C-alpha positions as YAML, in Angstrom:
chain: A
units: angstrom
residues:
- id: 1
  name: UNK
  ca: [0.32, 0.19, 0.08]
- id: 2
  name: UNK
  ca: [1.05, 3.89, -0.71]
- id: 3
  name: UNK
  ca: [2.67, 5.21, 1.81]
- id: 4
  name: UNK
  ca: [3.52, 9.14, 0.60]
- id: 5
  name: UNK
  ca: [1.63, 11.36, -0.48]
- id: 6
  name: UNK
  ca: [2.68, 11.68, -3.74]
- id: 7
  name: UNK
  ca: [2.00, 8.21, -3.91]
- id: 8
  name: UNK
  ca: [-1.90, 7.51, -2.91]
- id: 9
  name: UNK
  ca: [-1.99, 11.40, -4.94]
- id: 10
  name: UNK
  ca: [-0.57, 9.15, -8.49]
- id: 11
  name: UNK
  ca: [-3.15, 6.40, -8.23]
- id: 12
  name: UNK
  ca: [-6.03, 8.05, -7.30]
- id: 13
  name: UNK
  ca: [-5.52, 10.88, -10.48]
- id: 14
  name: UNK
  ca: [-2.73, 8.12, -12.65]
- id: 15
  name: UNK
  ca: [-7.06, 6.61, -14.22]
- id: 16
  name: UNK
  ca: [-8.23, 9.84, -14.50]
- id: 17
  name: UNK
  ca: [-5.29, 11.24, -16.52]
- id: 18
  name: UNK
  ca: [-5.35, 8.18, -18.09]
- id: 19
  name: UNK
  ca: [-9.30, 8.40, -19.78]
- id: 20
  name: UNK
  ca: [-7.95, 11.39, -21.16]
- id: 21
  name: UNK
  ca: [-5.80, 10.26, -23.18]
- id: 22
  name: UNK
  ca: [-2.93, 12.03, -22.02]
- id: 23
  name: UNK
  ca: [0.23, 10.29, -19.85]
- id: 24
  name: UNK
  ca: [0.82, 11.75, -16.39]
- id: 25
  name: UNK
  ca: [4.45, 12.95, -16.25]
- id: 26
  name: UNK
  ca: [4.91, 14.08, -12.72]
- id: 27
  name: UNK
  ca: [3.45, 14.78, -9.43]
- id: 28
  name: UNK
  ca: [4.64, 17.00, -6.47]
- id: 29
  name: UNK
  ca: [3.78, 19.59, -4.28]
- id: 30
  name: UNK
  ca: [4.70, 22.36, -2.38]
- id: 31
  name: UNK
  ca: [4.57, 24.74, -0.16]
- id: 32
  name: UNK
  ca: [4.55, 28.62, -1.21]
- id: 33
  name: UNK
  ca: [4.05, 30.19, 1.55]
- id: 34
  name: UNK
  ca: [1.04, 29.68, 3.13]
- id: 35
  name: UNK
  ca: [-0.14, 28.09, 0.19]
- id: 36
  name: UNK
  ca: [0.09, 24.90, -0.92]
- id: 37
  name: UNK
  ca: [0.26, 23.86, -4.97]
- id: 38
  name: UNK
  ca: [-0.25, 20.74, -5.31]
- id: 39
  name: UNK
  ca: [1.66, 20.82, -9.41]
- id: 40
  name: UNK
  ca: [0.68, 17.84, -12.33]
- id: 41
  name: UNK
  ca: [2.26, 17.42, -15.08]
- id: 42
  name: UNK
  ca: [0.69, 15.49, -18.29]
- id: 43
  name: UNK
  ca: [1.67, 14.42, -22.10]
- id: 44
  name: UNK
  ca: [0.85, 12.66, -24.81]
- id: 45
  name: UNK
  ca: [2.76, 11.64, -27.87]
- id: 46
  name: UNK
  ca: [0.07, 13.68, -29.29]
- id: 47
  name: UNK
  ca: [1.12, 17.12, -27.59]
- id: 48
  name: UNK
  ca: [-1.76, 18.54, -25.11]
- id: 49
  name: UNK
  ca: [-3.75, 21.07, -26.12]
- id: 50
  name: UNK
  ca: [-5.03, 23.93, -23.80]
- id: 51
  name: UNK
  ca: [-8.45, 22.66, -23.95]
- id: 52
  name: UNK
  ca: [-7.19, 18.90, -22.55]
- id: 53
  name: UNK
  ca: [-5.25, 20.43, -20.35]
- id: 54
  name: UNK
  ca: [-8.66, 22.57, -19.13]
- id: 55
  name: UNK
  ca: [-10.93, 18.92, -19.52]
- id: 56
  name: UNK
  ca: [-8.05, 17.25, -17.56]
- id: 57
  name: UNK
  ca: [-7.97, 19.92, -14.89]
- id: 58
  name: UNK
  ca: [-11.24, 19.44, -14.49]
- id: 59
  name: UNK
  ca: [-11.21, 15.92, -14.07]
- id: 60
  name: UNK
  ca: [-8.63, 15.97, -11.34]
- id: 61
  name: UNK
  ca: [-10.37, 19.37, -9.37]
- id: 62
  name: UNK
  ca: [-13.58, 16.83, -9.34]
- id: 63
  name: UNK
  ca: [-12.35, 13.83, -7.77]
- id: 64
  name: UNK
  ca: [-9.82, 15.93, -5.17]
- id: 65
  name: UNK
  ca: [-13.02, 17.62, -4.00]
- id: 66
  name: UNK
  ca: [-14.37, 14.70, -4.10]
- id: 67
  name: UNK
  ca: [-12.03, 13.08, -1.63]
- id: 68
  name: UNK
  ca: [-10.37, 14.33, 1.38]
- id: 69
  name: UNK
  ca: [-6.62, 13.26, -0.63]
- id: 70
  name: UNK
  ca: [-4.87, 17.34, -0.13]
- id: 71
  name: UNK
  ca: [-6.70, 16.86, 3.26]
- id: 72
  name: UNK
  ca: [-8.43, 19.98, 4.67]
- id: 73
  name: UNK
  ca: [-6.08, 23.16, 3.98]
- id: 74
  name: UNK
  ca: [-6.71, 25.48, 1.07]
- id: 75
  name: UNK
  ca: [-4.37, 24.46, -1.98]
- id: 76
  name: UNK
  ca: [-3.90, 25.58, -5.58]
- id: 77
  name: UNK
  ca: [-4.09, 23.01, -8.40]
- id: 78
  name: UNK
  ca: [-1.45, 23.08, -11.48]
- id: 79
  name: UNK
  ca: [-2.41, 21.66, -14.31]
- id: 80
  name: UNK
  ca: [0.21, 21.59, -17.28]
- id: 81
  name: UNK
  ca: [2.52, 19.81, -20.13]
- id: 82
  name: UNK
  ca: [6.77, 19.65, -19.62]
- id: 83
  name: UNK
  ca: [8.31, 22.32, -20.46]
- id: 84
  name: UNK
  ca: [10.28, 22.65, -23.12]
- id: 85
  name: UNK
  ca: [13.46, 22.00, -21.86]
- id: 86
  name: UNK
  ca: [12.44, 18.79, -20.52]
- id: 87
  name: UNK
  ca: [14.51, 16.28, -18.36]
- id: 88
  name: UNK
  ca: [13.25, 13.00, -20.66]
- id: 89
  name: UNK
  ca: [13.85, 9.70, -18.27]
- id: 90
  name: UNK
  ca: [11.13, 7.83, -19.15]
- id: 91
  name: UNK
  ca: [11.38, 5.28, -22.48]
- id: 92
  name: UNK
  ca: [7.75, 7.72, -24.09]
- id: 93
  name: UNK
  ca: [10.01, 10.68, -22.94]
- id: 94
  name: UNK
  ca: [12.50, 9.84, -26.17]
- id: 95
  name: UNK
  ca: [10.58, 8.67, -28.09]
- id: 96
  name: UNK
  ca: [8.69, 12.26, -28.07]
- id: 97
  name: UNK
  ca: [11.58, 13.62, -28.12]
- id: 98
  name: UNK
  ca: [12.73, 12.15, -32.12]
- id: 99
  name: UNK
  ca: [14.37, 15.24, -33.99]
- id: 100
  name: UNK
  ca: [14.50, 16.20, -31.51]
- id: 101
  name: UNK
  ca: [18.07, 17.98, -30.34]
- id: 102
  name: UNK
  ca: [19.67, 16.36, -26.37]
- id: 103
  name: UNK
  ca: [22.19, 16.95, -23.73]
- id: 104
  name: UNK
  ca: [22.80, 13.75, -22.19]
- id: 105
  name: UNK
  ca: [25.24, 12.82, -19.54]
- id: 106
  name: UNK
  ca: [26.97, 9.94, -20.13]
- id: 107
  name: UNK
  ca: [27.14, 7.08, -17.55]
- id: 108
  name: UNK
  ca: [31.23, 6.91, -18.28]
- id: 109
  name: UNK
  ca: [31.18, 10.51, -17.50]
- id: 110
  name: UNK
  ca: [31.49, 13.46, -19.16]
- id: 111
  name: UNK
  ca: [28.96, 15.27, -22.04]
- id: 112
  name: UNK
  ca: [27.15, 14.73, -25.98]
- id: 113
  name: UNK
  ca: [24.65, 17.43, -27.25]
- id: 114
  name: UNK
  ca: [23.83, 15.57, -30.08]
- id: 115
  name: UNK
  ca: [19.72, 14.80, -32.46]
- id: 116
  name: UNK
  ca: [17.53, 12.11, -32.05]
- id: 117
  name: UNK
  ca: [16.82, 10.17, -35.20]
- id: 118
  name: UNK
  ca: [15.57, 7.80, -33.40]
- id: 119
  name: UNK
  ca: [14.59, 4.93, -30.14]
- id: 120
  name: UNK
  ca: [14.08, 1.49, -30.13]
- id: 121
  name: UNK
  ca: [14.73, -0.69, -26.61]
- id: 122
  name: UNK
  ca: [18.00, -1.22, -26.68]
- id: 123
  name: UNK
  ca: [18.87, 2.44, -27.24]
- id: 124
  name: UNK
  ca: [18.48, 5.20, -29.46]
- id: 125
  name: UNK
  ca: [20.03, 6.49, -33.06]
- id: 126
  name: UNK
  ca: [22.31, 9.84, -32.81]
- id: 127
  name: UNK
  ca: [23.14, 12.49, -35.22]
- id: 128
  name: UNK
  ca: [25.93, 14.05, -34.41]
- id: 129
  name: UNK
  ca: [26.95, 17.71, -35.06]
- id: 130
  name: UNK
  ca: [30.13, 18.43, -36.89]
- id: 131
  name: UNK
  ca: [31.49, 21.13, -35.05]
- id: 132
  name: UNK
  ca: [33.71, 23.96, -37.76]
- id: 133
  name: UNK
  ca: [32.10, 22.94, -40.21]
- id: 134
  name: UNK
  ca: [32.52, 19.58, -40.33]
- id: 135
  name: UNK
  ca: [29.64, 17.26, -40.97]
- id: 136
  name: UNK
  ca: [27.22, 15.53, -38.61]
- id: 137
  name: UNK
  ca: [28.60, 11.47, -37.81]
- id: 138
  name: UNK
  ca: [25.69, 9.04, -36.77]
- id: 139
  name: UNK
  ca: [26.11, 7.31, -33.37]
- id: 140
  name: UNK
  ca: [24.36, 4.68, -31.51]
- id: 141
  name: UNK
  ca: [23.65, 5.29, -27.62]
- id: 142
  name: UNK
  ca: [22.81, 3.15, -25.53]
- id: 143
  name: UNK
  ca: [20.22, 3.38, -22.74]
- id: 144
  name: UNK
  ca: [22.25, 1.79, -19.63]
- id: 145
  name: UNK
  ca: [25.45, 4.66, -21.84]
- id: 146
  name: UNK
  ca: [22.89, 7.27, -20.64]
- id: 147
  name: UNK
  ca: [22.91, 9.19, -16.90]
- id: 148
  name: UNK
  ca: [20.87, 11.45, -17.60]
- id: 149
  name: UNK
  ca: [19.25, 13.71, -20.58]
- id: 150
  name: UNK
  ca: [17.86, 16.64, -21.13]
- id: 151
  name: UNK
  ca: [15.45, 18.40, -24.97]
- id: 152
  name: UNK
  ca: [17.61, 21.35, -25.42]
- id: 153
  name: UNK
  ca: [15.79, 24.92, -26.93]
- id: 154
  name: UNK
  ca: [16.59, 25.46, -30.08]
- id: 155
  name: UNK
  ca: [16.27, 29.17, -31.18]
- id: 156
  name: UNK
  ca: [17.60, 28.89, -35.65]
- id: 157
  name: UNK
  ca: [16.97, 25.48, -36.51]
- id: 158
  name: UNK
  ca: [15.86, 25.33, -39.76]
- id: 159
  name: UNK
  ca: [13.33, 23.13, -40.36]
- id: 160
  name: UNK
  ca: [13.16, 20.87, -43.25]
- id: 161
  name: UNK
  ca: [10.15, 23.04, -45.43]
- id: 162
  name: UNK
  ca: [11.85, 26.36, -45.15]
- id: 163
  name: UNK
  ca: [15.61, 25.00, -45.88]
- id: 164
  name: UNK
  ca: [13.40, 23.44, -49.31]
- id: 165
  name: UNK
  ca: [12.30, 26.92, -50.16]
- id: 166
  name: UNK
  ca: [15.65, 28.18, -49.26]
- id: 167
  name: UNK
  ca: [16.61, 25.89, -51.91]
- id: 168
  name: UNK
  ca: [14.03, 26.68, -54.49]
- id: 169
  name: UNK
  ca: [15.29, 30.04, -53.97]
- id: 170
  name: UNK
  ca: [18.57, 30.61, -54.64]
- id: 171
  name: UNK
  ca: [17.50, 27.73, -58.01]
- id: 172
  name: UNK
  ca: [15.12, 30.78, -58.76]
...
């Protein structure tokens, strides 16, 4: 049987989140001054738009009101998605990050920044960007070799469509 409040909340809320087609990624109860905040992080393979977040928030709020899972003291419920620089901790996170640039902390020490090309049950196929004009290289990384991983924000990445448009403009 669960003993911590987070575990009890996870058992209570996970079925509701799943019924909305989302994955429960994280639950955190924090005290901010005199107030308590229950933060629930959800996601899915297709993302979670504001309507889905609002629907799951209403369902969670109703369920919490029916139970004493949060006790009698006031609290604020916040439901959202993982941030742009999310940590990758589950296999599904790596699958969802396909195409994204990720900073890996390697189990043997050191860091590696690479783009995830594909994920399977054993590990990842990566593209390591070239340095100083060199071409990118392919690399395979087993999950056992990863101590930590976090998605990197890219502000100036050209997507395939804009690169094709640039080439068409150059040809014209």
